Coordinates of C-alpha atoms in Angstrom, one line a residue:
P1 CA 47.1 9.1 -65.9
G2 CA 45.2 9.4 -69.2
T3 CA 43.2 11.8 -71.3
L4 CA 39.5 11.7 -71.8
D5 CA 38.0 13.2 -74.9
G6 CA 34.2 13.4 -75.5
R7 CA 31.0 15.0 -74.4
I8 CA 28.9 13.6 -71.5
R9 CA 25.6 15.2 -70.5
A10 CA 24.3 14.7 -66.9
Q11 CA 21.8 16.5 -64.6
S12 CA 24.0 16.1 -61.5
P13 CA 27.6 15.4 -60.6
E14 CA 26.6 11.9 -59.2
E15 CA 24.9 11.0 -62.5
F16 CA 28.0 12.3 -64.4
L17 CA 30.4 10.1 -62.4
D18 CA 28.1 7.1 -62.9
R19 CA 28.0 7.4 -66.6
L20 CA 31.7 8.0 -66.7
G21 CA 32.3 4.9 -64.6
Q22 CA 30.2 2.8 -66.8
E23 CA 32.2 3.9 -69.9
Y24 CA 35.6 3.5 -68.4
H25 CA 34.9 0.6 -65.9
F26 CA 35.6 2.2 -62.5
Q27 CA 33.7 2.6 -59.3
W28 CA 33.5 5.7 -57.1
F29 CA 32.1 6.8 -53.7
V30 CA 32.5 9.9 -51.6
Y31 CA 33.3 9.9 -47.9
N32 CA 34.5 12.7 -45.6
D33 CA 34.8 15.1 -48.6
T34 CA 37.1 12.7 -50.4
L35 CA 36.3 11.1 -53.8
Y36 CA 37.5 7.5 -53.9
V37 CA 37.9 5.9 -57.4
S38 CA 38.9 2.3 -58.1
P39 CA 38.8 -0.2 -61.0
S40 CA 35.7 -2.4 -61.2
S41 CA 38.0 -5.4 -61.1
E42 CA 38.8 -4.6 -57.5
H43 CA 35.2 -5.2 -56.4
T44 CA 35.2 -7.4 -53.3
S45 CA 33.0 -8.7 -50.5
A46 CA 33.5 -9.4 -46.8
R47 CA 31.8 -10.9 -43.8
V48 CA 31.8 -8.6 -40.7
E49 CA 30.9 -10.0 -37.3
V50 CA 29.2 -7.7 -34.7
S51 CA 26.9 -8.3 -31.8
S52 CA 23.5 -9.6 -32.7
D53 CA 21.7 -6.6 -31.2
A54 CA 23.9 -4.1 -33.0
V55 CA 23.4 -5.2 -36.6
D56 CA 20.7 -2.7 -37.5
D57 CA 22.4 0.0 -35.4
L58 CA 25.6 -0.4 -37.5
Q59 CA 23.6 0.2 -40.7
T60 CA 22.0 3.3 -39.2
A61 CA 25.4 4.6 -38.0
L62 CA 27.0 4.1 -41.4
T63 CA 24.2 6.0 -43.0
D64 CA 24.4 8.9 -40.5
V65 CA 28.2 9.3 -41.1
G66 CA 27.6 9.3 -44.9
L67 CA 29.5 6.1 -45.7
L68 CA 26.8 3.6 -46.5
D69 CA 26.0 3.6 -50.2
K70 CA 22.9 1.8 -51.5
R71 CA 24.7 1.1 -54.8
F72 CA 26.9 -1.4 -53.1
G73 CA 25.8 -4.7 -51.5
W74 CA 24.6 -4.9 -47.9
G75 CA 23.1 -7.9 -46.1
V76 CA 22.5 -8.9 -42.5
L77 CA 22.1 -12.1 -40.5
P78 CA 20.6 -10.7 -37.3
N79 CA 20.4 -14.0 -35.4
E80 CA 24.1 -14.7 -36.0
G81 CA 25.3 -11.1 -35.6
V82 CA 26.9 -11.0 -39.1
V83 CA 26.9 -8.3 -41.8
L84 CA 27.7 -9.1 -45.4
V85 CA 29.1 -6.1 -47.3
R86 CA 30.2 -5.9 -51.0
G87 CA 31.8 -3.0 -52.9
P88 CA 35.2 -1.4 -53.6
A89 CA 38.1 -2.5 -51.5
K90 CA 38.5 0.8 -49.8
Y91 CA 34.7 1.0 -49.1
V92 CA 34.8 -2.5 -47.5
E93 CA 37.8 -1.5 -45.5
L94 CA 36.1 1.6 -44.1
V95 CA 33.0 -0.5 -43.2
R96 CA 35.2 -3.0 -41.4
D97 CA 37.0 -0.3 -39.5
Y98 CA 33.7 1.1 -38.2
S99 CA 32.4 -2.3 -37.2
K100 CA 35.4 -2.7 -34.9
K101 CA 34.1 0.2 -32.8
V102 CA 31.0 -1.9 -32.1
E103 CA 31.1 -4.5 -29.4
T104 CA 32.4 -7.7 -30.8
P105 CA 30.7 -10.8 -29.3
E106 CA 32.8 -13.3 -27.6
K107 CA 32.9 -16.8 -28.9
G108 CA 29.7 -18.6 -27.9
D109 CA 28.3 -15.5 -26.3
K110 CA 24.7 -15.8 -27.6
Q111 CA 21.6 -14.3 -26.1
D112 CA 19.9 -16.2 -23.3
I113 CA 17.1 -15.8 -20.8
V114 CA 18.2 -14.6 -17.3
V115 CA 15.8 -14.8 -14.4
F116 CA 16.0 -12.3 -11.5
P117 CA 13.7 -13.2 -8.6
L118 CA 12.6 -10.2 -6.5
K119 CA 12.1 -10.1 -2.8
Y120 CA 10.5 -6.8 -2.0
A121 CA 9.7 -4.9 -5.2
N122 CA 7.0 -5.8 -7.7
A123 CA 8.1 -7.2 -11.0
S124 CA 4.9 -6.3 -12.8
D125 CA 3.0 -3.0 -12.9
R126 CA 0.3 -2.3 -10.3
T127 CA -2.9 -0.8 -11.7
I128 CA -5.2 1.2 -9.4
R129 CA -8.7 2.0 -10.8
Y130 CA -9.7 5.4 -9.4
R131 CA -13.1 6.4 -10.7
D132 CA -12.7 7.2 -14.4
Q133 CA -8.9 7.2 -14.1
Q134 CA -6.4 4.4 -14.1
L135 CA -3.2 4.9 -12.0
T136 CA -0.3 2.7 -12.9
V137 CA 2.7 2.1 -10.5
A138 CA 5.5 0.9 -12.6
G139 CA 7.2 -2.4 -11.7
V140 CA 10.8 -3.3 -12.0
A141 CA 10.2 -4.9 -15.5
S142 CA 8.7 -1.7 -16.8
I143 CA 11.5 0.4 -15.4
L144 CA 14.2 -1.7 -17.1
Q145 CA 12.3 -1.7 -20.3
D146 CA 12.0 2.0 -20.3
L147 CA 15.7 2.3 -19.6
L148 CA 16.5 0.1 -22.5
D149 CA 14.0 1.8 -24.8
T150 CA 16.1 4.2 -26.9
R151 CA 13.0 6.3 -27.8
S152 CA 12.6 7.3 -24.1
R153 CA 16.0 8.9 -24.2
G154 CA 15.6 11.3 -27.1
E155 CA 18.2 11.8 -29.8
A156 CA 21.2 12.2 -27.4
I157 CA 22.5 9.2 -25.5
N158 CA 25.7 10.2 -23.7
G159 CA 25.5 12.7 -21.0
I160 CA 21.9 11.8 -19.9
N161 CA 21.4 10.2 -16.5
L162 CA 18.9 7.5 -17.3
L163 CA 18.2 6.9 -13.6
G164 CA 17.3 10.5 -13.1
H165 CA 14.6 11.2 -15.6
G166 CA 12.4 9.7 -18.3
G167 CA 10.9 6.3 -18.0
A168 CA 12.6 5.4 -14.7
N169 CA 10.8 8.1 -12.9
A170 CA 7.5 7.6 -14.5
G171 CA 6.3 5.5 -11.6
L172 CA 2.7 6.7 -11.5
A173 CA 0.9 7.6 -14.7
G174 CA -2.7 8.7 -15.1
G175 CA -4.0 11.7 -17.0
D176 CA -1.3 14.3 -17.3
A177 CA 2.1 12.8 -16.7
D178 CA 3.5 16.0 -15.1
T179 CA 0.9 16.2 -12.4
Q180 CA 0.3 12.6 -11.7
S181 CA 3.7 10.9 -11.8
L182 CA 5.3 9.2 -8.8
P183 CA 9.1 9.5 -8.7
L184 CA 11.2 6.6 -7.6
D185 CA 13.7 7.0 -4.8
S186 CA 16.9 5.8 -6.3
S187 CA 19.2 7.0 -3.6
G188 CA 22.3 4.9 -3.2
I189 CA 22.4 3.8 -6.8
D190 CA 25.8 4.2 -8.6
T191 CA 24.3 6.0 -11.5
G192 CA 27.6 6.6 -13.2
A193 CA 28.6 3.0 -13.5
L194 CA 25.1 1.9 -14.6
Q195 CA 24.9 4.8 -17.1
Q196 CA 28.1 3.6 -18.8
G197 CA 26.8 0.0 -18.9
L198 CA 23.5 1.1 -20.4
D199 CA 25.3 3.4 -22.9
R200 CA 27.3 0.4 -24.2
V201 CA 24.0 -1.4 -24.8
L202 CA 22.3 1.5 -26.6
S203 CA 25.0 3.5 -28.3
Y204 CA 25.4 1.4 -31.4
G205 CA 24.5 4.2 -33.8
S206 CA 22.2 7.1 -33.3
G207 CA 18.9 7.9 -35.0
S208 CA 18.9 10.2 -38.0
K209 CA 17.7 13.6 -37.1
K210 CA 17.1 14.4 -40.7
S211 CA 15.1 11.4 -41.6
G212 CA 13.3 11.2 -38.3
K213 CA 13.7 7.4 -38.1
S214 CA 13.8 5.9 -34.7
R215 CA 16.6 3.5 -33.8
S216 CA 15.4 0.0 -33.2
G217 CA 18.4 -2.2 -33.2
G218 CA 19.7 -1.3 -29.7
R219 CA 16.8 -3.0 -28.0
A220 CA 15.3 -5.0 -30.9
N221 CA 16.6 -8.2 -29.5
I222 CA 16.6 -7.3 -25.8
R223 CA 13.4 -8.3 -24.2
V224 CA 12.2 -7.7 -20.6
T225 CA 9.1 -9.2 -19.1
A226 CA 7.6 -9.8 -15.7
D227 CA 6.7 -13.2 -14.2
V228 CA 3.8 -12.4 -12.0
R229 CA 3.5 -15.9 -10.6
N230 CA 7.0 -15.9 -9.2
N231 CA 7.5 -12.1 -8.9
A232 CA 10.6 -12.3 -11.1
V233 CA 12.0 -10.3 -14.0
L234 CA 13.0 -12.2 -17.1
I235 CA 15.6 -10.6 -19.4
Y236 CA 16.6 -12.0 -22.8
D237 CA 20.1 -10.6 -23.5
L238 CA 23.7 -11.5 -23.7
P239 CA 24.9 -13.4 -20.6
S240 CA 27.9 -11.0 -20.4
R241 CA 25.6 -8.2 -19.4
K242 CA 24.1 -10.1 -16.5
P243 CA 26.3 -8.3 -13.8
M244 CA 25.0 -5.0 -15.0
Y245 CA 21.4 -6.1 -14.6
E246 CA 22.1 -7.7 -11.3
K247 CA 23.5 -4.5 -9.9
L248 CA 20.6 -2.4 -11.1
I249 CA 18.0 -4.8 -9.8
K250 CA 19.7 -5.1 -6.5
E251 CA 19.5 -1.3 -6.0
L252 CA 15.8 -1.3 -7.0
D253 CA 14.7 -4.4 -5.0
V254 CA 15.1 -2.9 -1.5
S255 CA 12.7 -3.1 1.5
R256 CA 10.4 -0.2 2.1
N257 CA 8.8 1.1 5.3
L258 CA 5.2 0.2 6.0
I259 CA 3.0 3.2 6.9
E260 CA -0.5 3.0 8.3
I261 CA -2.7 6.0 7.5
D262 CA -5.8 6.5 9.8
A263 CA -8.3 8.9 8.3
V264 CA -11.2 10.6 10.0
I265 CA -13.8 12.3 7.8
L266 CA -15.7 14.7 10.1
D267 CA -18.6 17.1 9.6
I268 CA -18.6 19.9 12.2
D269 CA -20.8 22.9 12.8
R270 CA -19.0 26.1 11.9
N271 CA -20.0 27.9 15.0
E272 CA -18.5 25.2 17.2
L273 CA -15.5 25.1 14.9
A274 CA -14.8 28.8 15.4
E275 CA -15.0 28.3 19.2
L276 CA -12.7 25.2 19.1
S277 CA -10.2 26.9 16.8
S278 CA -8.9 29.0 19.7
R279 CA -8.3 25.9 21.9
W280 CA -6.8 23.6 19.3
N281 CA -3.0 23.9 19.0
F282 CA -2.2 24.2 15.3
N283 CA 0.6 25.6 13.1
A284 CA -0.4 27.6 10.1
G285 CA 0.3 26.0 6.7
S286 CA -1.2 26.4 3.2
V287 CA -3.3 24.3 0.9
G288 CA -3.3 25.0 -2.8
G289 CA -6.9 25.6 -4.0
G290 CA -8.3 25.3 -0.5
V291 CA -10.6 27.7 1.4
N292 CA -9.8 29.1 4.8
L293 CA -10.8 26.7 7.5
F294 CA -11.4 29.2 10.3
D295 CA -11.4 33.0 10.2
A296 CA -9.8 35.2 7.6
G297 CA -6.1 35.1 7.8
T298 CA -5.8 31.6 9.1
S299 CA -5.0 28.4 7.2
S300 CA -7.1 25.4 6.2
T301 CA -4.4 23.1 7.2
M302 CA -3.3 22.4 10.8
F303 CA -1.3 20.0 12.8
I304 CA -2.7 18.5 16.0
Q305 CA -0.1 18.4 18.8
N306 CA -2.2 17.1 21.6
A307 CA -4.1 14.1 20.3
G308 CA -5.7 13.2 23.6
K309 CA -7.2 16.6 24.1
F310 CA -8.4 16.7 20.5
S311 CA -10.1 13.3 20.7
A312 CA -11.9 14.4 23.9
E313 CA -13.1 17.6 22.2
L314 CA -14.3 15.5 19.2
H315 CA -16.3 13.1 21.4
A316 CA -17.9 16.0 23.2
L317 CA -19.0 17.5 19.9
E318 CA -20.4 14.2 18.8
G319 CA -22.4 13.9 22.0
N320 CA -24.3 17.2 21.6
G321 CA -24.8 16.7 17.8
S322 CA -22.5 19.4 16.7
A323 CA -20.2 17.0 14.8
S324 CA -20.7 13.7 13.1
V325 CA -18.0 11.2 11.8
I326 CA -18.7 10.4 8.2
G327 CA -16.0 7.7 8.0
N328 CA -13.0 6.4 9.8
P329 CA -11.1 4.3 7.3
S330 CA -7.6 2.9 7.9
I331 CA -5.2 1.7 5.2
L332 CA -1.7 0.2 5.2
T333 CA 0.7 0.9 2.3
L334 CA 4.3 1.0 1.4
E335 CA 6.1 4.4 1.4
N336 CA 6.2 6.1 -2.0
Q337 CA 3.2 4.0 -3.0
P338 CA -0.3 5.6 -3.5
A339 CA -3.1 4.7 -1.1
V340 CA -6.6 5.4 -2.4
I341 CA -9.8 5.6 -0.3
D342 CA -12.9 6.4 -2.3
F343 CA -16.6 6.7 -1.2
S344 CA -18.5 7.7 -4.3
R345 CA -21.9 7.6 -5.8
T346 CA -22.6 7.2 -9.6
E347 CA -25.6 8.5 -11.5
Y348 CA -26.2 7.9 -15.2
I349 CA -27.5 10.6 -17.5
T350 CA -29.0 10.0 -20.9
A351 CA -27.9 12.1 -23.8
T352 CA -30.3 11.7 -26.7
S353 CA -29.7 12.8 -30.2
E354 CA -31.8 12.3 -33.3
R355 CA -31.3 8.6 -33.6
V356 CA -28.8 7.7 -30.8
A357 CA -29.0 7.7 -27.0
N358 CA -25.8 7.7 -25.0
I359 CA -25.6 6.9 -21.3
E360 CA -22.9 8.7 -19.5
P361 CA -21.9 8.1 -15.8
I362 CA -21.4 10.9 -13.4
T363 CA -19.5 10.1 -10.2
A364 CA -19.2 12.2 -7.1
G365 CA -18.4 11.7 -3.4
T366 CA -15.4 11.7 -1.1
S367 CA -12.1 10.5 -2.3
L368 CA -8.7 10.5 -0.7
Q369 CA -5.3 9.7 -2.3
V370 CA -2.2 9.8 -0.2
I371 CA 1.4 9.0 -1.0
P372 CA 3.5 8.7 2.3
R373 CA 7.2 8.9 2.6
S374 CA 9.2 8.3 5.8
L375 CA 11.9 10.8 6.8
D376 CA 14.5 11.0 9.6
H377 CA 15.2 14.4 11.0
D378 CA 17.9 14.5 13.8
G379 CA 16.9 10.9 14.8
K380 CA 13.2 11.7 15.0
P381 CA 11.0 9.9 12.6
Q382 CA 8.8 12.0 10.4
V383 CA 6.3 11.3 7.6
Q384 CA 5.8 13.3 4.5
L385 CA 2.3 13.2 3.0
I386 CA 1.3 14.1 -0.5
V387 CA -2.5 14.4 -0.3
D388 CA -5.1 14.8 -3.0
I389 CA -8.7 15.2 -1.8
E390 CA -11.9 15.5 -3.8
D391 CA -15.2 16.1 -2.0
G392 CA -18.5 16.5 -3.9
Q393 CA -22.1 15.4 -4.2
I394 CA -24.8 15.0 -6.8
D395 CA -27.7 17.4 -6.6
I396 CA -30.7 18.2 -8.7
S397 CA -29.8 20.6 -11.5
D398 CA -31.2 24.1 -11.3
I399 CA -31.5 24.2 -15.0
N400 CA -33.1 20.8 -15.7
D401 CA -34.9 19.0 -12.9
T402 CA -34.6 15.7 -14.8
Q403 CA -30.8 15.8 -15.0
P404 CA -28.4 15.7 -12.0
S405 CA -25.6 18.2 -11.4
V406 CA -22.3 17.7 -9.6
R407 CA -20.7 20.0 -7.1
K408 CA -17.0 19.2 -6.3
G409 CA -14.1 20.6 -4.4
N410 CA -10.5 19.7 -4.6
V411 CA -7.5 20.1 -2.4
S412 CA -3.9 19.1 -3.3
T413 CA -1.1 19.6 -0.8
Q414 CA 1.9 18.0 0.9
A415 CA 3.2 18.3 4.4
V416 CA 5.8 16.9 6.8
I417 CA 4.5 15.9 10.2
A418 CA 5.9 14.1 13.2
E419 CA 5.1 10.4 13.7
H420 CA 1.8 9.9 15.4
G421 CA 0.9 13.5 14.7
S422 CA -2.2 14.4 12.8
L423 CA -2.8 16.6 9.8
V424 CA -6.2 18.3 9.6
I425 CA -7.4 19.6 6.2
G426 CA -10.6 21.6 5.8
G427 CA -12.2 24.2 3.6
F428 CA -15.2 22.2 2.4
H429 CA -18.4 24.1 3.3
G430 CA -21.9 22.7 3.3
L431 CA -25.4 23.7 4.3
E432 CA -27.5 21.1 6.2
A433 CA -31.2 21.3 6.7
N434 CA -32.9 19.3 9.5
D435 CA -36.7 19.0 9.7
K436 CA -37.9 18.2 13.2
V437 CA -41.4 17.0 14.2
H438 CA -42.8 17.5 17.7
K439 CA -46.0 15.8 18.6
I440 CA -48.1 14.6 21.5
P441 CA -48.0 10.8 21.7
L442 CA -51.2 9.1 20.4
L443 CA -53.0 12.4 19.8
G444 CA -50.5 13.5 17.2
D445 CA -51.2 10.4 15.2
I446 CA -54.9 11.2 14.7
P447 CA -55.6 11.8 11.0
Y448 CA -56.0 15.5 10.0
I449 CA -56.7 16.7 13.5
G450 CA -53.5 15.4 15.0
K451 CA -51.3 17.3 12.5
L452 CA -53.2 20.6 13.0
L453 CA -53.6 20.6 16.8
F454 CA -51.1 18.2 18.3
Q455 CA -48.0 18.5 16.0
S456 CA -45.4 21.2 15.3
R457 CA -42.7 21.2 12.7
S458 CA -39.5 23.2 12.6
R459 CA -36.6 23.4 10.2
E460 CA -33.0 24.2 11.3
L461 CA -30.3 25.2 8.9
S462 CA -26.7 24.7 10.0
Q463 CA -23.5 25.4 8.2
R464 CA -21.1 22.5 8.2
E465 CA -17.4 22.2 7.6
R466 CA -15.9 19.0 6.4
L467 CA -12.6 18.1 7.9
F468 CA -10.1 15.4 6.9
I469 CA -7.9 14.3 9.8
L470 CA -4.9 12.1 8.7
T471 CA -2.7 10.3 11.2
P472 CA 0.2 8.3 9.8
R473 CA 2.1 5.7 11.8
L474 CA 5.3 3.9 11.0
I475 CA 4.5 0.2 11.4
G476 CA 7.8 -1.4 10.4
D477 CA 9.3 -2.6 7.1
Q478 CA 9.1 -5.5 4.7
V479 CA 12.1 -7.3 6.4
N480 CA 10.6 -8.0 9.8
P481 CA 6.8 -8.6 9.9
A482 CA 7.0 -8.7 13.7
R483 CA 7.2 -4.9 13.6
Y484 CA 3.5 -4.9 12.8
V485 CA 3.1 -5.4 16.6
Q486 CA 2.7 -2.3 18.7
N487 CA 6.0 -1.4 20.6
G488 CA 7.8 -4.1 18.6
N489 CA 6.9 -7.0 20.9
P490 CA 6.5 -10.2 18.8
H491 CA 5.2 -12.2 21.8
D492 CA 2.0 -10.2 21.6
V493 CA 1.2 -11.8 18.3
D494 CA 1.5 -15.3 19.8
D495 CA -0.6 -14.4 22.8
Q496 CA -3.4 -13.0 20.6
M497 CA -3.3 -16.0 18.3
K498 CA -3.5 -18.4 21.3
R499 CA -6.5 -16.5 22.6
I500 CA -8.2 -16.6 19.2
K501 CA -7.6 -20.4 19.1
E502 CA -8.9 -20.8 22.6
R503 CA -12.1 -19.0 21.7
R504 CA -12.6 -21.1 18.6
D505 CA -12.0 -24.3 20.6
G506 CA -14.3 -23.2 23.4
G507 CA -11.4 -22.8 25.8
E508 CA -12.1 -19.2 26.9
L509 CA -11.8 -18.5 30.6
P510 CA -15.0 -18.0 32.6
T511 CA -16.3 -14.6 33.4
R512 CA -17.2 -13.2 36.8
G513 CA -20.8 -14.0 36.0
D514 CA -20.0 -17.6 35.1
V515 CA -18.3 -18.2 38.5
Q516 CA -21.1 -16.4 40.4
K517 CA -23.7 -18.6 38.7
V518 CA -21.9 -21.8 39.6
F519 CA -21.5 -20.7 43.3
T520 CA -25.2 -19.8 43.4
Q521 CA -26.1 -23.3 42.2
M522 CA -23.9 -24.9 44.8
V523 CA -25.5 -22.8 47.6
D524 CA -28.9 -23.9 46.3
G525 CA -27.9 -27.5 46.8
T526 CA -27.4 -28.5 43.2
A527 CA -24.3 -29.6 41.3
P528 CA -23.1 -27.0 38.8
V529 CA -24.6 -27.6 35.3
G530 CA -22.0 -28.7 32.8
M531 CA -19.5 -30.0 35.3
R532 CA -18.6 -33.5 36.2
T533 CA -18.1 -34.7 39.8
G534 CA -14.7 -35.8 40.8
E535 CA -13.9 -38.3 43.5
T536 CA -10.9 -36.4 45.0
L537 CA -9.3 -33.0 44.8
P538 CA -6.5 -32.9 42.1
F539 CA -4.3 -30.8 44.4
E540 CA -3.4 -30.3 48.1
T541 CA -5.8 -28.0 49.9
D542 CA -3.1 -25.8 51.5
S543 CA -1.5 -25.3 48.0
L544 CA -4.3 -22.9 47.1
C545 CA -5.4 -21.5 50.4
D546 CA -3.6 -20.4 53.6
P547 CA -6.4 -20.4 56.2
G548 CA -4.5 -18.4 58.7
A549 CA -4.3 -18.5 62.4
G550 CA -7.3 -20.2 64.1
L551 CA -8.6 -21.9 61.0
T552 CA -8.1 -25.4 59.6
L553 CA -9.1 -26.8 56.3
D554 CA -10.6 -30.4 56.4
A555 CA -9.3 -32.1 53.3
Q556 CA -11.1 -35.3 54.2
R557 CA -14.4 -33.6 53.6
S558 CA -14.1 -32.1 50.1
Q559 CA -15.8 -32.1 46.7
W560 CA -14.5 -31.4 43.1
Y561 CA -16.5 -30.3 40.1
A562 CA -14.7 -29.9 36.8
R563 CA -15.0 -28.9 33.2
K564 CA -12.5 -28.4 30.4
D565 CA -11.7 -24.8 31.2
W566 CA -11.9 -24.7 35.0
G567 CA -13.2 -26.4 38.1
V568 CA -14.6 -25.7 41.6
A569 CA -13.2 -27.2 44.8
V570 CA -15.3 -27.3 48.0
V571 CA -13.6 -27.7 51.4
V572 CA -14.6 -27.2 55.0
A573 CA -13.0 -24.4 57.2
H574 CA -13.2 -25.0 61.0
N575 CA -12.7 -22.4 63.8
N576 CA -10.4 -24.0 66.4
T577 CA -10.2 -20.9 68.7
D578 CA -12.4 -19.6 71.4
K579 CA -13.1 -16.3 69.6
P580 CA -14.7 -15.4 66.2
V581 CA -12.4 -15.7 63.2
R582 CA -13.1 -14.5 59.7
I583 CA -12.4 -16.5 56.5
D584 CA -10.1 -14.2 54.5
E585 CA -10.8 -14.9 50.8
S586 CA -7.7 -13.0 49.8
R587 CA -5.5 -15.7 51.4
C588 CA -6.8 -18.1 48.7
G589 CA -4.9 -16.8 45.6
G590 CA -2.2 -17.7 43.1
R591 CA -2.1 -17.9 39.3
W592 CA -4.7 -20.7 39.1
V593 CA -7.4 -19.3 41.4
I594 CA -10.1 -17.2 39.7
G595 CA -12.7 -16.9 42.4
V596 CA -13.3 -17.7 46.2
A597 CA -16.5 -17.6 48.3
A598 CA -17.6 -18.8 51.8
W599 CA -21.0 -20.2 52.8
P600 CA -23.1 -19.8 54.9
H601 CA -20.9 -17.3 56.9
A602 CA -17.5 -15.7 56.4
W603 CA -17.3 -15.0 60.2
L604 CA -17.0 -18.3 62.2
Q605 CA -17.9 -18.5 65.9
P606 CA -15.8 -20.8 68.1
G607 CA -16.2 -24.3 66.8
E608 CA -18.3 -23.3 63.8
E609 CA -17.7 -24.5 60.2
S610 CA -18.4 -23.1 56.7
E611 CA -17.9 -24.3 53.2
V612 CA -15.2 -22.6 51.0
Y613 CA -15.8 -22.6 47.3
I614 CA -12.5 -22.2 45.2
A615 CA -12.8 -21.7 41.4
V616 CA -9.5 -22.7 39.7
R617 CA -8.4 -23.1 36.1
Q618 CA -8.7 -26.8 35.1
P619 CA -8.1 -28.2 31.6
Q620 CA -10.8 -30.8 31.7
I621 CA -14.5 -30.6 30.6
S622 CA -17.6 -32.7 30.9
K623 CA -21.3 -32.0 30.6
M624 CA -23.7 -33.4 33.2
A625 CA -27.3 -32.8 34.1
K626 CA -28.4 -31.4 37.4
E627 CA -28.0 -33.7 40.4
S628 CA -28.3 -33.2 44.1
R629 CA -25.3 -32.2 46.2
P630 CA -25.2 -33.1 49.9
S631 CA -23.8 -30.5 52.2
L632 CA -20.6 -31.2 54.0
L633 CA -21.8 -29.4 57.2
K634 CA -23.6 -31.6 59.8
G635 CA -27.3 -30.8 60.0
A636 CA -27.1 -28.0 57.3
K637 CA -29.9 -27.6 54.9
P638 CA -29.9 -25.7 51.7

């Protein structure tokens, strides 16, 4: 204790204490409403170790709590995770105490690159160019980067479920994020454990609300990128955090169902549509922004329950010209992933000012954007469809004939339908004008006179309704590609591939016309073109044909003509009885036989003979020119 005598002028208490400390050689600082004073001789320095990614966050945290004082020394070694602090002993002690609350790196625990290969999910973002928009489906790398980005979490850290909002759910972005975002299905993820792990990474200090400065240290040294070539996620972070990343990526990298969407775009006469509406089985629904499809009080969305009846009605309308199919595209996509079908036309208009001319594109047409999701209701598969439809066309402007105008209609809806069911969306009206010319042949083509006397013209106006018929089908999932096959039979794929290979190699089986042509050539007394002559039959005669009672096959008198795919055997059938006997071609069968014929007669009188032609599959081929073929029947002439 001592006594101070004198007069010190200062504009603030801080300046007063500074001048007083300079005169009497002491240091001071204020923390937690307490003034700490110490002799200048007790000035000290210390080396404080923290994790490398928490160096800047520690400085921000000390500033926020009001401890960090710019009058004292402060230095950082970010690559080593070291903070150098200098000041009064009590000040250094308080800084050291706060640093202990920050994760202390283990010895040798330095940042490293960890690679996580993905099996089902995409590591990189998927970009879909949709007219003048760009839709982005976030990949796993972007999702992780958004989770680690402190700015996407706002000012508060604890108490916020990172996997339930913010960057993790921003799967589809384009235009307004609220209306064009694709949420991720994170069912099954242990959000509590992952939340705690991510909080440990990001909670080293919070941003100053007063200064408005964003925190950067939490993820300044954590880097996440996508390897497109290997479909892998690369993370640069501490190896001790690898289990946390593995758990999160395992939950995100799961197989998804494959859904095929068959779309039919149909223009139908409104009069016919009104008549069919009473026969089609539909359930009322609603479409935001749509127009009633049928009469007043009904909906512009309906579900087809009887697909066969609906298809028959549709073909009947096409036959009489009351309906026309504009397009029938089909697309395969993963659930929760957008599928875009766009048929558009682009015109360019010129906007001319005093010295500058700008060319602006105008696009219109039919576009369909669908996001499917598979559901299971009481063991019955269902499909949820989120549908956005735009239909329009480019017309001549009523104001300026030199500039085009665009007429568009939009429908946005979602519905849940049974698998193999169809969703019909309408409400797009149009007026169609058809000019018809009726004329007398030849006379109607006479110049001037033909148009006046022998031609008539008529114009028909019809109101058309454009329908969009969507039929989703669950194909399978990413685990088993064999589920692409209908009814889940993988052998169908092998059979179809074999048939394709046979067609490419020229090994396709002959048609009925091919067999008939060869038989005709043999009846005319010529050898089949493209077949080689064999010396003996490659099989026993009775192995292919059972002649039946009263008939015998003479194997000594036989001929064989072969090619790569098939061949023809010629044998003689003899009637050994005293009554007429018919050669039954159906008795010549089996898996190898593809055709049978008898010449000159199928009915044989007692002692009479005929040739029997048997076409069988044969894996040998040879090409020969025409040559004469002697008949095996005595005295027979072709």
